[in-house]
Short mmCIF file of C-alpha atoms in Angstrom, two decimals:
data_model
loop_
_atom_site.label_atom_id
_atom_site.label_comp_id
_atom_site.label_asym_id
_atom_site.label_seq_id
_atom_site.Cartn_x
_atom_site.Cartn_y
_atom_site.Cartn_z
CA MET A 99 98.09 146.51 161.27
CA SER A 100 97.90 144.50 164.61
CA SER A 101 97.11 140.72 164.65
CA THR A 102 93.66 141.14 166.09
CA THR A 103 92.75 143.34 162.95
CA THR A 104 94.04 140.58 160.73
CA VAL A 105 92.08 137.85 162.43
CA GLY A 106 88.98 139.86 162.36
CA ARG A 107 89.18 140.53 158.49
CA ILE A 108 89.61 136.89 158.05
CA ILE A 109 86.38 136.32 160.05
CA CYS A 110 84.64 139.04 158.16
CA PHE A 111 85.71 137.31 155.00
CA ILE A 112 84.39 134.04 155.97
CA GLY A 113 81.05 135.81 157.02
CA PHE A 114 80.83 137.32 153.78
CA ILE A 115 81.49 134.16 151.76
CA PHE A 116 78.58 132.43 153.70
CA LEU A 117 76.52 135.34 152.74
CA ALA A 118 77.25 135.09 149.15
CA HIS A 119 76.73 131.57 149.20
CA ALA A 120 73.40 131.90 150.73
CA SER A 121 72.26 134.50 148.31
CA TYR A 122 73.30 132.09 145.42
CA SER A 123 71.60 129.35 147.18
CA THR A 124 68.42 131.36 147.43
CA TYR A 125 68.57 132.22 143.85
CA GLU A 126 68.96 128.59 142.74
CA HIS A 127 66.09 127.23 144.88
CA LEU A 128 63.75 129.96 143.46
CA SER A 129 65.02 129.04 140.05
CA TYR A 130 64.30 125.57 140.80
CA LEU A 131 60.66 126.38 142.10
CA LYS A 132 59.96 128.24 138.85
CA ALA A 133 61.13 125.47 136.87
CA VAL A 134 58.85 122.96 138.52
CA GLU A 135 56.20 125.43 138.36
CA ARG A 136 55.33 125.43 142.07
CA VAL A 137 54.58 128.66 144.29
CA GLU A 138 57.33 130.17 146.50
CA ARG A 139 56.36 129.65 150.22
CA GLU A 140 59.17 129.38 152.56
CA LEU A 141 62.99 129.17 152.03
CA PRO A 142 64.50 125.86 153.30
CA LEU A 143 65.86 125.83 156.74
CA ASP A 144 69.42 125.41 155.98
CA ILE A 145 69.52 128.75 153.63
CA LYS A 146 67.98 130.41 156.55
CA LEU A 147 70.38 129.20 159.10
CA GLU A 148 73.34 130.10 156.78
CA THR A 149 72.13 133.44 156.49
CA LEU A 150 71.70 134.15 160.00
CA SER A 151 75.07 132.37 161.15
CA SER A 152 76.91 134.78 158.51
CA VAL A 153 75.57 137.84 160.14
CA ALA A 154 76.74 136.59 163.64
CA ILE A 155 80.11 135.48 162.15
CA PHE A 156 80.69 139.15 160.55
CA SER A 157 79.55 140.87 163.69
CA LEU A 158 82.27 139.12 165.66
CA GLY A 159 84.78 139.87 162.77
CA VAL A 160 83.75 143.72 162.46
CA ALA A 161 84.00 143.95 166.38
CA LEU A 162 87.50 142.69 166.14
CA VAL A 163 88.47 145.07 163.13
CA ALA A 164 87.09 148.14 164.88
CA GLY A 165 90.14 148.28 167.39
CA SER A 166 89.76 149.08 171.01
CA LEU A 167 87.93 151.84 172.59
CA LYS A 168 89.64 154.44 174.88
CA GLU A 169 88.63 155.49 178.30
CA ILE A 170 87.07 158.97 178.44
CA TYR A 171 87.83 160.04 182.02
CA VAL A 172 90.90 162.36 182.53
CA LYS A 173 91.91 160.60 185.71
CA SER A 174 92.17 157.22 184.18
CA GLU A 175 94.18 158.84 181.32
CA MET A 176 96.40 160.47 184.15
CA ALA A 177 97.02 157.48 185.93
CA LYS A 178 98.92 156.01 182.89
CA LYS A 179 101.30 159.01 182.99
CA THR A 180 104.52 159.16 185.01
CA ILE A 181 105.24 162.56 186.69
CA ASP A 182 108.20 163.33 184.49
CA LEU A 183 105.70 163.15 181.21
CA VAL A 184 103.35 165.57 183.11
CA ASP A 185 106.35 167.86 184.04
CA THR A 186 107.53 167.95 180.68
CA ARG A 187 106.35 171.65 179.48
CA PRO A 188 107.97 174.92 179.16
CA SER A 189 107.31 176.05 182.76
CA PHE A 190 109.65 173.38 184.03
CA ILE A 191 112.64 174.11 181.65
CA ILE A 192 115.67 175.35 183.31
CA PHE A 193 118.06 177.50 181.25
CA ASN A 194 120.57 178.56 183.98
CA HIS A 195 122.14 175.27 184.71
CA ARG A 196 125.80 174.12 184.64
CA GLY A 197 125.44 173.21 180.92
CA ARG A 198 126.62 176.66 180.02
CA VAL A 199 129.74 176.22 182.04
CA VAL A 200 130.66 172.77 181.05
CA LYS A 201 130.16 173.67 177.21
CA LYS A 202 132.71 176.52 177.38
CA GLN A 203 135.45 174.39 178.49
CA MET B 163 74.32 162.47 194.22
CA SER B 164 77.92 162.30 195.10
CA THR B 165 79.78 165.66 195.35
CA SER B 166 83.16 164.09 195.82
CA THR B 167 84.75 164.82 192.50
CA ALA B 168 83.80 166.70 189.22
CA GLU B 169 84.22 164.57 186.10
CA LEU B 170 86.65 165.47 183.58
CA TYR B 171 86.53 163.95 179.93
CA VAL B 172 88.96 163.50 177.19
CA PRO B 173 87.20 164.73 174.22
CA ASP B 174 89.32 163.18 171.80
CA HIS B 175 88.64 159.81 173.35
CA ILE B 176 84.90 160.63 173.19
CA VAL B 177 85.17 161.11 169.53
CA HIS B 178 87.31 158.12 168.85
CA ASN B 179 84.54 155.77 170.66
CA THR B 180 81.81 157.37 168.71
CA LYS B 181 83.72 156.75 165.54
CA THR B 182 84.35 153.06 166.50
CA ILE B 183 80.79 152.39 167.38
CA THR B 184 79.52 153.96 164.13
CA PHE B 185 81.91 151.99 162.21
CA ILE B 186 80.54 148.67 163.64
CA ARG B 187 76.93 149.66 163.36
CA SER B 188 77.15 150.91 159.73
CA SER B 189 78.97 147.62 158.74
CA MET B 190 76.57 145.61 160.62
CA SER B 191 73.49 147.51 158.99
CA VAL B 192 74.89 146.75 155.53
CA ILE B 193 75.33 142.88 156.27
CA ALA B 194 71.98 142.79 158.09
CA GLY B 195 70.40 144.57 155.19
CA SER B 196 71.84 141.89 152.76
CA ALA B 197 70.58 139.13 155.01
CA ALA B 198 67.12 140.51 155.05
CA GLY B 199 66.83 140.81 151.40
CA ILE B 200 68.14 137.21 151.07
CA LEU B 201 65.62 135.99 153.36
CA GLY B 202 62.87 137.71 151.55
CA LEU B 203 61.51 139.81 154.26
CA THR B 204 58.78 142.19 153.55
CA GLY B 205 57.01 144.95 155.47
CA TYR B 206 57.18 145.08 159.44
CA THR B 207 59.05 141.86 159.66
CA GLY B 208 62.04 143.67 157.99
CA PHE B 209 62.12 146.40 160.75
CA ILE B 210 61.80 143.92 163.38
CA PHE B 211 64.83 142.01 162.08
CA TYR B 212 66.86 145.19 162.19
CA GLY B 213 65.66 145.67 165.84
CA VAL B 214 66.99 142.33 166.66
CA VAL B 215 70.29 142.60 164.89
CA SER B 216 70.86 146.03 166.41
CA LEU B 217 70.32 144.46 169.76
CA PHE B 218 72.84 141.68 169.20
CA THR B 219 75.28 144.29 167.81
CA SER B 220 74.91 146.27 170.93
CA PHE B 221 75.49 143.10 172.98
CA ILE B 222 78.65 142.51 171.20
CA ILE B 223 79.73 146.05 171.56
CA TRP B 224 78.80 145.65 175.39
CA ALA B 225 80.75 142.45 175.74
CA MET B 226 83.64 142.81 173.29
CA LYS B 227 84.37 146.43 173.25
CA THR B 228 83.44 147.91 176.55
CA LYS B 229 83.94 144.44 178.42
CA GLY B 230 81.04 145.02 180.42
CA GLN B 231 81.72 148.43 181.69
CA PRO B 232 80.20 151.03 179.34
CA GLY B 233 80.39 153.76 181.99
CA LYS B 234 83.99 153.95 181.34
CA TYR B 235 83.91 154.84 177.59
CA PHE B 236 80.46 156.59 177.13
CA LYS B 237 79.16 159.74 178.96
CA GLY B 238 75.78 158.45 178.71
CA LYS B 239 74.11 155.11 180.16
CA THR B 240 72.03 154.26 177.26
CA ASP B 241 74.80 155.44 174.49
CA VAL B 242 75.98 151.95 173.94
CA TRP B 243 72.65 150.42 173.03
CA ILE B 244 71.15 153.46 171.17
CA ASP B 245 73.97 155.41 169.39
CA GLY B 246 73.75 155.24 165.89
CA VAL B 247 71.08 152.81 165.38
CA PHE B 248 68.64 155.24 163.50
CA GLY B 249 71.40 156.68 161.33
CA SER B 250 72.33 153.22 160.16
CA LEU B 251 68.64 152.28 159.36
CA PHE B 252 68.69 154.04 155.96
CA SER B 253 71.84 151.98 154.66
CA TYR B 254 69.99 148.89 156.03
CA VAL B 255 67.00 149.73 153.95
CA LEU B 256 69.13 150.44 150.95
CA PHE B 257 70.77 147.13 151.12
CA TRP B 258 67.68 145.33 152.06
CA THR B 259 65.90 146.52 148.93
CA LEU B 260 68.93 145.83 146.80
CA LEU B 261 69.49 142.15 147.62
CA TYR B 262 65.63 141.55 147.67
CA GLY B 263 65.39 142.84 144.14
CA THR B 264 68.48 141.02 143.03
CA VAL B 265 67.63 137.67 144.58
CA HIS B 266 64.01 137.66 144.61
CA VAL B 267 62.57 139.69 141.82
CA TYR B 268 64.59 139.99 139.03
CA ASP B 269 65.71 136.74 137.12
#
């Protein structure tokens, strides 16, 4: 697990905590409105802001957790390889070399 | 149309990218659904909220994952904006109704 993933997980956790707190605040607010017998109209601004910011924080975290994308073009993939890596295949193996003689001695 | 080179793709990398994007979108739809439920959205406003959050998620993917060059990572030009949006809509509705019921309806 890379350090980016760890940081992303921590950010996700913070976002989740904010979301849980916002939901509990909403519940408390609604209970209070019911206790004083008023009708629910709109949520307070701070709860709304907390919910929206938790979504934003979580999106940043989850983007870090997800890991990096890979380039889909073969040419960009081949650019990273060395010529020795490309040549390592059965057609290029030589059996008839000096090793046979050297090992006998 | 340029006829200089035929483009070859690495299929494994296309699958890997689609998987990564689907992971981000489904996680975001869960959180966005919970937020919509907490905010007490009903009817069309909930779906509009989903559209806004999807656009925001697409922007995050565009900026943080593709670093402003989606052509390098996706075959289609609109894939980074549209891919997986409608698939995650159902989990959004699931969590939207769940949180709305838990916070607003039942005591």
